[in-house]
Coordinates of C-alpha atoms and ligand atoms in Angstrom, one line a residue:
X31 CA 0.0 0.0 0.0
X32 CA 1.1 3.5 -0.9
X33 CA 1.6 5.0 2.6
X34 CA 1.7 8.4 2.0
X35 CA -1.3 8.7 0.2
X36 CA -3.9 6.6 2.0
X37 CA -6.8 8.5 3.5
X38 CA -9.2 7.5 6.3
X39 CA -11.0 5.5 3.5
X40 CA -8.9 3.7 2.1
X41 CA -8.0 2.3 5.2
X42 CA -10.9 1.1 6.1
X43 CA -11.6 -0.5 2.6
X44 CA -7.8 -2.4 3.2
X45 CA -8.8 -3.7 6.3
X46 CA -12.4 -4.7 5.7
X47 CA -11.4 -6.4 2.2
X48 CA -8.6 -8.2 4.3
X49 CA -5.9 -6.6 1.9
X50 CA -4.4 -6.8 4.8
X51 CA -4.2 -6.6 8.9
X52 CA -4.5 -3.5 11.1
X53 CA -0.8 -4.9 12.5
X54 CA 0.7 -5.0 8.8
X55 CA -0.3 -1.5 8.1
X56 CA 1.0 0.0 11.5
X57 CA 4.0 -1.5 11.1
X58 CA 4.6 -0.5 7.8
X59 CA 3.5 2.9 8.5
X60 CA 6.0 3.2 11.5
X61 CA 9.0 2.1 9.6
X62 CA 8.1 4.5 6.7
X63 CA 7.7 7.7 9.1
X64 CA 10.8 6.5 10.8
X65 CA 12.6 6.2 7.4
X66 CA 10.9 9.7 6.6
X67 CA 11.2 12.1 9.5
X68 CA 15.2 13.1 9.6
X69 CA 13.8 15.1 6.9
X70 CA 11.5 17.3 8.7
X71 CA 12.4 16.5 12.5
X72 CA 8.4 16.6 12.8
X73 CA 8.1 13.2 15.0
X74 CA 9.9 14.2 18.8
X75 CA 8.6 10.3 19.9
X76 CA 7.6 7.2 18.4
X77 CA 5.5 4.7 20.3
X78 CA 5.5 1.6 18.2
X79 CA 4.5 -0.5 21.1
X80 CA 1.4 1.4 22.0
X81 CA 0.5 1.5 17.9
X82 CA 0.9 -2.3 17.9
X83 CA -0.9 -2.9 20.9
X84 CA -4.0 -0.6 19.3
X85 CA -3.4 -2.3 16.2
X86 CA -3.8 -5.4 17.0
X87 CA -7.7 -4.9 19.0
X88 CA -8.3 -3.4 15.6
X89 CA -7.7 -6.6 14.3
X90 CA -9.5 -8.7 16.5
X91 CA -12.7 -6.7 16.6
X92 CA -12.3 -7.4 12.9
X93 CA -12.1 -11.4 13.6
X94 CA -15.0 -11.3 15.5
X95 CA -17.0 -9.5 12.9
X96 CA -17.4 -6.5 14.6
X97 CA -17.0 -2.4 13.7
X98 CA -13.8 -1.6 14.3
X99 CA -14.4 1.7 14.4
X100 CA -14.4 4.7 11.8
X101 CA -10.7 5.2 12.6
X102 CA -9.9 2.0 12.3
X103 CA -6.1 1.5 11.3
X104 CA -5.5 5.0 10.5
X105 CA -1.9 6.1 11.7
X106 CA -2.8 9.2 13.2
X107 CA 0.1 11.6 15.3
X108 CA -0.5 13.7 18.1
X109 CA 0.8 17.5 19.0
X110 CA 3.4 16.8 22.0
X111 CA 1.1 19.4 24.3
X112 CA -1.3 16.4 24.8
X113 CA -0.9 14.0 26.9
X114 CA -0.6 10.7 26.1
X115 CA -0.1 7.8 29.0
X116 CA 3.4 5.8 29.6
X117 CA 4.6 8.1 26.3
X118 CA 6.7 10.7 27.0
X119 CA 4.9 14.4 26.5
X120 CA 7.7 17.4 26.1
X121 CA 5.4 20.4 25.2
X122 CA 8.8 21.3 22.9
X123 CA 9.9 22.3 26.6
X124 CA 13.6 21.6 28.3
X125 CA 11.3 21.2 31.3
X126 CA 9.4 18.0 29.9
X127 CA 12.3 16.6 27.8
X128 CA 11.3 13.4 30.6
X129 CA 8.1 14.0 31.6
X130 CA 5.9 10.6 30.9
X131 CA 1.7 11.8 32.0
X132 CA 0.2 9.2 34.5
X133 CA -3.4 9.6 31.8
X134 CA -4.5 9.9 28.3
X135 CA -6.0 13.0 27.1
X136 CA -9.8 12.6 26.5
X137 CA -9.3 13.5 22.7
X138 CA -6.8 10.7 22.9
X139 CA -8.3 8.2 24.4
X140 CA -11.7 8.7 22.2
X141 CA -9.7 8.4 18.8
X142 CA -8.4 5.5 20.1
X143 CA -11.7 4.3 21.3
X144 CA -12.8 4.6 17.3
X145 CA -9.8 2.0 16.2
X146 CA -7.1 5.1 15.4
X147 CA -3.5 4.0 15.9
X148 CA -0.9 7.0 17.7
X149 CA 2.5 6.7 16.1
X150 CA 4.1 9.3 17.7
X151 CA 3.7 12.6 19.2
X152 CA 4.7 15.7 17.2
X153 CA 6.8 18.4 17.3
X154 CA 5.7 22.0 18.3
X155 CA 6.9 25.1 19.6
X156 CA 7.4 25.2 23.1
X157 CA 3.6 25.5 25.3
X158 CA 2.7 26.3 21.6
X159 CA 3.9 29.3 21.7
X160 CA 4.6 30.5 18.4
X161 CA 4.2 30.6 14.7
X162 CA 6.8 28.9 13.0
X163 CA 7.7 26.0 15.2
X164 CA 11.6 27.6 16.1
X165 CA 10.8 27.7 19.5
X166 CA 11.0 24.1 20.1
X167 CA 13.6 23.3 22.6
X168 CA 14.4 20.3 20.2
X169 CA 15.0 22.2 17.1
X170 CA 12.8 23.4 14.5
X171 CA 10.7 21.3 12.0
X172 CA 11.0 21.5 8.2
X173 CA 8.3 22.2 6.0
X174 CA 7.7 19.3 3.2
X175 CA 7.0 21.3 1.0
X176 CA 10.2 23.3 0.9
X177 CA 12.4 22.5 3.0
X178 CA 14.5 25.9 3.4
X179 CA 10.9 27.2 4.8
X180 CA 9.0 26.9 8.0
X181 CA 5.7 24.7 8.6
X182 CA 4.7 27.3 10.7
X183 CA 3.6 27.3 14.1
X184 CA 2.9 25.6 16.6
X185 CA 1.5 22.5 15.4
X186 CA 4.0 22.5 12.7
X187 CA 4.6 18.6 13.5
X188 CA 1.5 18.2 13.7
X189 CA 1.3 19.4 9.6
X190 CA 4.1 18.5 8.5
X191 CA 3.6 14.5 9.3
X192 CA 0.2 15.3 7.4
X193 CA 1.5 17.1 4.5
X194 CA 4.7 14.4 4.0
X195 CA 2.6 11.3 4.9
X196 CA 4.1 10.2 7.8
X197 CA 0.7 10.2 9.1
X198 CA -2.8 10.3 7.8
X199 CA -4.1 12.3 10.5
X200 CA -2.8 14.3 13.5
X201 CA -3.7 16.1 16.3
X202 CA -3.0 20.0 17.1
X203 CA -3.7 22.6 19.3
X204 CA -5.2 26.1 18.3
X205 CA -4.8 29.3 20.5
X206 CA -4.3 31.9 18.4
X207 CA -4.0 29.9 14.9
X208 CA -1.8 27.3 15.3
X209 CA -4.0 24.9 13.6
X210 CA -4.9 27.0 10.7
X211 CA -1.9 29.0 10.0
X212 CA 0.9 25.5 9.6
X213 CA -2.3 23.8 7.8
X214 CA -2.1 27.0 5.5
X215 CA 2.0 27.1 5.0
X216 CA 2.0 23.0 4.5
X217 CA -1.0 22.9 2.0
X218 CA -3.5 20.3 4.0
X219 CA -6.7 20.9 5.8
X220 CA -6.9 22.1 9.3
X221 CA -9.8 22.5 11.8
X222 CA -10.2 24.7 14.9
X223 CA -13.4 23.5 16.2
X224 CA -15.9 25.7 18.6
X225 CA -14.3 26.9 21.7
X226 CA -15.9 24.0 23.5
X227 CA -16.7 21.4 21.0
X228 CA -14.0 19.4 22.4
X229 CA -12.1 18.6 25.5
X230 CA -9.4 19.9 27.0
X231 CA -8.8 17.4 29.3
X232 CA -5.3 16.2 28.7
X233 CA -4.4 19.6 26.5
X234 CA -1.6 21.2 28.3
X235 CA -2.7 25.0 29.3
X236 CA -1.0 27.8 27.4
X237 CA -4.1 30.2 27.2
X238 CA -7.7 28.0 28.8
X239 CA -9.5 30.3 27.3
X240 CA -8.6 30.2 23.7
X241 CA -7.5 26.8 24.3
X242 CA -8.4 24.3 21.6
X243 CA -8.0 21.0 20.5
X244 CA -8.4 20.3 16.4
X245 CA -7.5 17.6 13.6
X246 CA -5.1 18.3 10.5
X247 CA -6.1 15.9 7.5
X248 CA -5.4 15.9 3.9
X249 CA -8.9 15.8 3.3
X250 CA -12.0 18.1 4.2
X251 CA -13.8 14.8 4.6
X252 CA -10.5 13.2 6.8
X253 CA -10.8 16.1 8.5
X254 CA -14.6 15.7 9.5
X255 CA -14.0 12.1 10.4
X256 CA -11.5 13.0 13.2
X257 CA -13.5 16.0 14.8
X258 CA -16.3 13.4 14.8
X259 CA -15.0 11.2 16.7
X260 CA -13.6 13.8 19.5
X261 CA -16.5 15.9 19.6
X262 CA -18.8 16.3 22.7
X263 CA -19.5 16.8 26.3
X264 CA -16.8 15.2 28.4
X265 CA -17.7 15.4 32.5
X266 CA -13.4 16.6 32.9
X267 CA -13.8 19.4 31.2
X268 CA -16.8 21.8 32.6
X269 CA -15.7 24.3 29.7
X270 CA -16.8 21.6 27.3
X271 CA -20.1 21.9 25.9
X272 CA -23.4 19.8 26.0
X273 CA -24.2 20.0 22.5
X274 CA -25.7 17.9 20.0
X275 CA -22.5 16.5 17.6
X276 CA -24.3 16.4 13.8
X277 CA -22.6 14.0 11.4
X278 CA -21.2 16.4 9.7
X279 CA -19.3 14.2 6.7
X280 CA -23.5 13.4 6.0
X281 CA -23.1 17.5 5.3
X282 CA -20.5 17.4 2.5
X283 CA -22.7 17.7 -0.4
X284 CA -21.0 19.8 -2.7
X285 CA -24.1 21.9 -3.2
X286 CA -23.4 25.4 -1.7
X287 CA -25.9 27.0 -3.8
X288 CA -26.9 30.4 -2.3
X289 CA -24.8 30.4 0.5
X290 CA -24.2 34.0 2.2
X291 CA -20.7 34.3 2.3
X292 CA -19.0 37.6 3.6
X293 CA -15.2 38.9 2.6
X294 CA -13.6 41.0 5.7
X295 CA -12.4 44.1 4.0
X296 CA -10.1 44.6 6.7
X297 CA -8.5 41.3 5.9
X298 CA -7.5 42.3 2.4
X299 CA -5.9 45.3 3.2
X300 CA -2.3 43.5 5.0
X301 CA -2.1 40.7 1.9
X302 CA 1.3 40.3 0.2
X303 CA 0.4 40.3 -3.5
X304 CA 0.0 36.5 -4.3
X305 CA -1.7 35.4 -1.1
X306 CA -4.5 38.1 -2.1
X307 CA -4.6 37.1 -5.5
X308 CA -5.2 33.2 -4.8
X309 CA -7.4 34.4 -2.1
X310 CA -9.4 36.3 -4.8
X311 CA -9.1 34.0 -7.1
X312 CA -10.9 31.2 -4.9
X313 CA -13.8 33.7 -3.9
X314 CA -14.4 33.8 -7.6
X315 CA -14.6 29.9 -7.4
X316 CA -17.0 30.1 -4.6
X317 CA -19.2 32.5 -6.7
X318 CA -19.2 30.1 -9.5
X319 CA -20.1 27.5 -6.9
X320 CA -23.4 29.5 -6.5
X321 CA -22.5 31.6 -3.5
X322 CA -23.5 35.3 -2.9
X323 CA -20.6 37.3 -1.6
X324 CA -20.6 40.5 -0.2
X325 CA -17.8 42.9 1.5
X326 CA -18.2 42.4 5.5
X327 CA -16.6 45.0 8.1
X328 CA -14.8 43.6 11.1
X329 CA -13.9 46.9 12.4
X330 CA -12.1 45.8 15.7
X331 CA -9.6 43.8 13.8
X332 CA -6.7 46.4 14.4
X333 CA -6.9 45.9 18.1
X334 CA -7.1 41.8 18.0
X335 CA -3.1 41.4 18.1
X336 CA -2.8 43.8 20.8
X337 CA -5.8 42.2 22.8
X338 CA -4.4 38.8 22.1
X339 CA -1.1 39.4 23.0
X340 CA -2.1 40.8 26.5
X341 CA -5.0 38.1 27.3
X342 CA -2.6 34.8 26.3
X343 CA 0.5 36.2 27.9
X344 CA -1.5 36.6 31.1
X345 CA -3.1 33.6 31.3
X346 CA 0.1 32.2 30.3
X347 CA 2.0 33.7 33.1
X348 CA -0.9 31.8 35.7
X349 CA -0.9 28.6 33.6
X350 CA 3.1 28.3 33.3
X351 CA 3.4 28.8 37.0
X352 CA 3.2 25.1 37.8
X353 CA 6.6 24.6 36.1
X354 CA 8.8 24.8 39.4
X355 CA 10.8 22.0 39.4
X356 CA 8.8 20.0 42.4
X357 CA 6.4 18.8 39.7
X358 CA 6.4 17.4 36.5
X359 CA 9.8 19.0 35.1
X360 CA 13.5 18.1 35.9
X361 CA 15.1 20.0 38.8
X362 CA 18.0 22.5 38.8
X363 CA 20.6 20.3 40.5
X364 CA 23.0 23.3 42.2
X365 CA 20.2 25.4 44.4
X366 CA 20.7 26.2 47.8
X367 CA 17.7 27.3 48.8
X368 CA 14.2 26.5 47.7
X369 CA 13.6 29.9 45.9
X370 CA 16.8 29.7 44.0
X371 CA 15.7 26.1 43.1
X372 CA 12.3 27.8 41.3
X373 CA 14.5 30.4 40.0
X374 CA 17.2 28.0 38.9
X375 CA 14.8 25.3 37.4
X376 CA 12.6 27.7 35.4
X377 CA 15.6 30.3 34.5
X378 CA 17.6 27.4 32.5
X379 CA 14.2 25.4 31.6
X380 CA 12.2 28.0 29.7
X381 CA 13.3 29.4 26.5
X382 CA 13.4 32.7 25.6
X383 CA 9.9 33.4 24.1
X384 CA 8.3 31.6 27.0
X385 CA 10.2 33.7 29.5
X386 CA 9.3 36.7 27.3
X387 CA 5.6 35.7 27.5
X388 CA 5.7 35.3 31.9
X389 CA 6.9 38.8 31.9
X390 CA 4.9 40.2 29.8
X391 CA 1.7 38.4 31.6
X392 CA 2.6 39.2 35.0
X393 CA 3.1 42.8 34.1
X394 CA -0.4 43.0 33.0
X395 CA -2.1 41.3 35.4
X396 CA -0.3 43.4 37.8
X397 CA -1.4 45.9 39.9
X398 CA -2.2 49.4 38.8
X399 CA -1.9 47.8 34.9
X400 CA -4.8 45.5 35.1
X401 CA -6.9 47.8 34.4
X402 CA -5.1 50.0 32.2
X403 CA -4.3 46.3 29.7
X404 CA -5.9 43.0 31.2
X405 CA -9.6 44.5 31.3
X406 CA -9.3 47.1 28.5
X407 CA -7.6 43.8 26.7
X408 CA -11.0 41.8 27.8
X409 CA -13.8 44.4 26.6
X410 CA -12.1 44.4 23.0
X411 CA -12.1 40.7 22.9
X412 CA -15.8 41.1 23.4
X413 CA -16.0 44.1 20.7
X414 CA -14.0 41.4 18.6
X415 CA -16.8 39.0 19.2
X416 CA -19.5 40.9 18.4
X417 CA -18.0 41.9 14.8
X418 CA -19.0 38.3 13.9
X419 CA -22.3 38.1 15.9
X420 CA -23.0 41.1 13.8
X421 CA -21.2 39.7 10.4
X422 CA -23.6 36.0 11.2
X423 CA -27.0 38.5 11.2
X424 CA -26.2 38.6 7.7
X425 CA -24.3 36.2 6.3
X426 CA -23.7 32.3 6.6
X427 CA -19.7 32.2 6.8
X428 CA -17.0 34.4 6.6
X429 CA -14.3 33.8 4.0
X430 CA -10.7 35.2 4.6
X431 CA -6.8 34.5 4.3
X432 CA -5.3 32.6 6.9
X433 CA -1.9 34.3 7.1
X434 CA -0.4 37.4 5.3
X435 CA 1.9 35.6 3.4
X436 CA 2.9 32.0 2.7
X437 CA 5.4 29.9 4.6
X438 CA 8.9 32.0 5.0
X439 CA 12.7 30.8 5.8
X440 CA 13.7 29.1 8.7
X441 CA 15.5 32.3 11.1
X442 CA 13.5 34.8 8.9
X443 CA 11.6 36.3 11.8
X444 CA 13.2 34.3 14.4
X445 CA 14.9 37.2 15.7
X446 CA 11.7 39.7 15.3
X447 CA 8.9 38.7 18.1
X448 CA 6.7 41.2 16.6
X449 CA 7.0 40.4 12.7
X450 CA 6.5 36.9 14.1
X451 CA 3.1 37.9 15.7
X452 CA 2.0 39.7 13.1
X453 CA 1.7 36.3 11.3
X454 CA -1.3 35.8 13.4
X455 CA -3.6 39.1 12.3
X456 CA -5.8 36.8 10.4
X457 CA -6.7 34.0 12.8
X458 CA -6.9 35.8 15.9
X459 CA -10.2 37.2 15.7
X460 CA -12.0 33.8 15.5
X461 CA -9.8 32.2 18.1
X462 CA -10.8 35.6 20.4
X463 CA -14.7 35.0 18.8
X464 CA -14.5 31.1 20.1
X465 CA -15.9 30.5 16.5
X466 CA -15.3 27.8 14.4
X467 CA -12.9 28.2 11.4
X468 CA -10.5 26.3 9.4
X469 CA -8.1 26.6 6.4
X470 CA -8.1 24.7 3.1
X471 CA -5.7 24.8 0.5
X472 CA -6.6 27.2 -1.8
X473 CA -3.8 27.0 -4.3
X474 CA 0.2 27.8 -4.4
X475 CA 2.3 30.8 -5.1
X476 CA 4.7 30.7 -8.2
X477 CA 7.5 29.3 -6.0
X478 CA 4.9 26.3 -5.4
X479 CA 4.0 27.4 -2.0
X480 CA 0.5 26.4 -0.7
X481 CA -1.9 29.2 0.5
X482 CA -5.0 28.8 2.8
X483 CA -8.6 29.9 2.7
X484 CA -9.8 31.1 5.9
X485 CA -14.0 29.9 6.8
X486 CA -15.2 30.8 9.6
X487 CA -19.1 29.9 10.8
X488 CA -21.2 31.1 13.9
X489 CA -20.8 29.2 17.4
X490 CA -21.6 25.3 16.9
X491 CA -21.8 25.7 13.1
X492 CA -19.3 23.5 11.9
X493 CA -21.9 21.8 9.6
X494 CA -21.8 24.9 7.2
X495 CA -18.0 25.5 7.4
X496 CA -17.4 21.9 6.6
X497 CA -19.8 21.9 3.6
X498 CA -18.2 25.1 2.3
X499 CA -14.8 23.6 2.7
X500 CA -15.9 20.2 0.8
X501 CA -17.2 22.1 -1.8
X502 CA -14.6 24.5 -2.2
X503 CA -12.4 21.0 -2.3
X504 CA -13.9 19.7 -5.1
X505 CA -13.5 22.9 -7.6
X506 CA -9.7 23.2 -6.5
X507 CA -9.5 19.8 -7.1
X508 CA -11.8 20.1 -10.8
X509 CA -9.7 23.4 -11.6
X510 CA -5.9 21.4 -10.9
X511 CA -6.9 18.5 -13.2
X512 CA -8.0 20.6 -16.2
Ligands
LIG687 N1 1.2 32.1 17.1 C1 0.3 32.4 18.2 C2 1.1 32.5 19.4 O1 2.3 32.5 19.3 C3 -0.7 31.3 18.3 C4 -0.2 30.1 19.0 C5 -1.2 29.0 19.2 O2 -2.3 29.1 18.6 N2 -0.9 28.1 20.0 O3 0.6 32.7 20.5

């Protein structure tokens, strides 16, 4: 079987035609990541002996003639900010470089529950904090599609396995686009779910209330599969929502006919030439699909990087607390006193734009600035929020680019923190809005780098933004082939 091409599908259609076994496929899908990953340093940790063991109840549910379960055999990866029992979890941290969790993450345990086999956890930025994955304590991660370049950030393992084939599906983790935007630099499919449609039980905090869980896929479909099978209510998460989880693959009909579709015009306005261009181009497609587009305004969109940059940071600065050297993380050795052991232990365990982000939380939260930042920072999130509500009155989805520009060099902004965060302009405001939205490819530059497509739907609505996304699929797909 062609590895680096099979889709959740396929799989499934392998194993149920007895092509061959759940075990053959894992282990042939470990040994070609293996053989695979020195070229993008995506994979921090294989776990062939947890993959086996899931492999092989795939294969005897399959003897006894039962569903094995709509993941069934699919090599899937995992973001290293989730944890994942008996197998190491590093966060990308110095800190964690030996930390091995005590319990699965709920998202982890249900996608095993539905027959998907873990290969490995993936490389990230460290507490997924960043855009480009170079903040990794373990070195950067190459983008497959050109190498010289970045995945982008965080979950740039995450992508990456998804756009080599090292893995048909993966896990990441969305705060302030780092689902979206490495989807978007490594041409695949990437979902940030509803703040709440899935649990974060077992997601390591960097920002809880931005916090999100989400699949990468090379598929709009693949995609749906995976945020299927993690969605819904989970009693160790309160922030996790009681809702109803449609089937949403049953919604990828192709017919978008009449669809309200809204283009920011604020989001056109920071576009390097090309990105807008594709962008453009695909509204045009989604016209011809039968959609009515119209200009939107999302006036508080100059303020979201500010208002992001002071509510993460602070809740970062709360969250990252925990890392003092009496639990979970390795231990300065040469303290002689227990405060010089905190100092010790987080001074050489954080890197720099961790440390960067403490400071600039506690400062914020601090007193005699929280007003003046922390709450101001607060009441534009909600202004942020209520550009969509008011944006949804009108229209069924917002279309928009996921990042100014496409994937850059490795150590291009590495030395710039705010270049870096101006990467984010575009997928901050739904990550602050708690809204759904994902990208999907939406065609490459000259230089053959893939661009995104931003969609974005109302609280709950990933029914629409999945259909949109399906259809859209299709007409890339029509549009390559002739
Ligand atoms: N790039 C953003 C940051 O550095 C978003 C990160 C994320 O979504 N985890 O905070």
């Amino acid at each position: 079987m062609h590895i680096p091409s099979l889709s959740v599908d396929r799989v499934r259609q392998a194993l149920l035609g007895r092509e061959c076994s759940a075990a053959e496929l894992t282990a042939e899908a470990l040994r070609f990541a293996e053989t695979e990953n020195p070229k993008t340093h995506a994979y921090l940790t294989f776990c062939p002996e947890r993959a086996m063991a899931a492999a092989a109840r795939v294969d005897a549910a399959l003897a006894r003639g039962e569903d094995p379960g709509p993941l069934a055999g699919v090599p899937i990866a995992v973001k290293d900010v989730i944890v994942t029992r008996g197998v190491r979890t590093t966060c990308g941290s110095r800190l964690l470089a030996e930390y091995i969790p005590p319990y699965d993450a709920t998202a982890v345990i249900r996608l095993e529950a539905a027959g998907g086999i873990i290969l490995g956890k993936t490389n990230c930025d460290e507490f997924a904090m960043g855009s480009s994955n170079e903040n990794s304590a373990f070195g950067p991660v190459r983008n497959p599609v050109a190498p010289d370049r970045v995945p982008g950030g965080s979950s740039g393992g995450s992508a990456a396995v998804v756009a080599q084939g090292t893995a048909v599906l993966s896990l990441g983790s969305d705060t302030g686009g780092s689902i979206r935007q490495p989807a978007s630099f490594c041409g695949i499919t990437g979902v940030t779910p509803t703040y709440g449609r899935v649990s974060r039980y077992g997601l390591t905090a960097f920002a809880s209330s931005l916090d999100h869980i989400g699949p990468f896929a090379r598929s709009v479909k693949d995609a749906a599969t995976l945020l299927q099978v993690i969605s819904g209510r989970d009693p160790h998460d309160a922030t996790c929502a009681d809702a109803p989880v449609p089937d949403y693959s049953a919604h990828l009909t192709g017919n978008v006919k009449g669809l309200k579709l809204g283009l920011p015009v604020e989001y056109l306005r920071h576009l390097t030439s090309e990105t807008g261009d594709l962008i453009l181009k695909g509204v045009e497609q989604l016209k011809a699909l039968g959609c009515e587009v119209r200009e939107i305004s999302l006036p508080a969109t100059e303020y979201a990087i500010a208002c992001y940059y002071i509510i993460a940071t602070a809740e970062a600065s709360s969250n990252l607390a925990r890392y003092d050297g009496v639990r979970y993380t390795s231990r300065s050795t040469h303290s002689g006193t227990l405060s010089e052991m905190y100092r010790n232990t987080r001074g050489e365990g954080f890197g720099a734009e961790c440390k960067r982000r403490i400071m600039l939380g506690t400062y914020v939260l601090s007193a005699g600035y929280y007003d003046a930042y922390y709450l101001k920072a607060q009441k534009v999130r909600t202004l942020i929020a209520r550009d969509f509500a008011n944006a949804f009155a009108e229209v069924d989805a917002v279309v928009a680019p996921v990042s100014p520009f496409p994937a850059f060099k490795l150590g291009e902004k590495v030395d710039d923190p705010l270049a870096m965060y101006l990467s984010d302009i575009f997928t901050i405001t739904g990550s602050l809005a708690g809204i759904p939205c994902m990208s999907v490819p939406c065609g490459n530059t000259a230089e053959g780098l893939p661009v995104g497509m931003q969609i974005l739907t109302k609280h709950f609505d990933e029914t629409t933004m999945f259909r949109l996304a399906g259809a859209f699929e299709q007409s890339q797909i029509q549009n390559q082939t002739h």
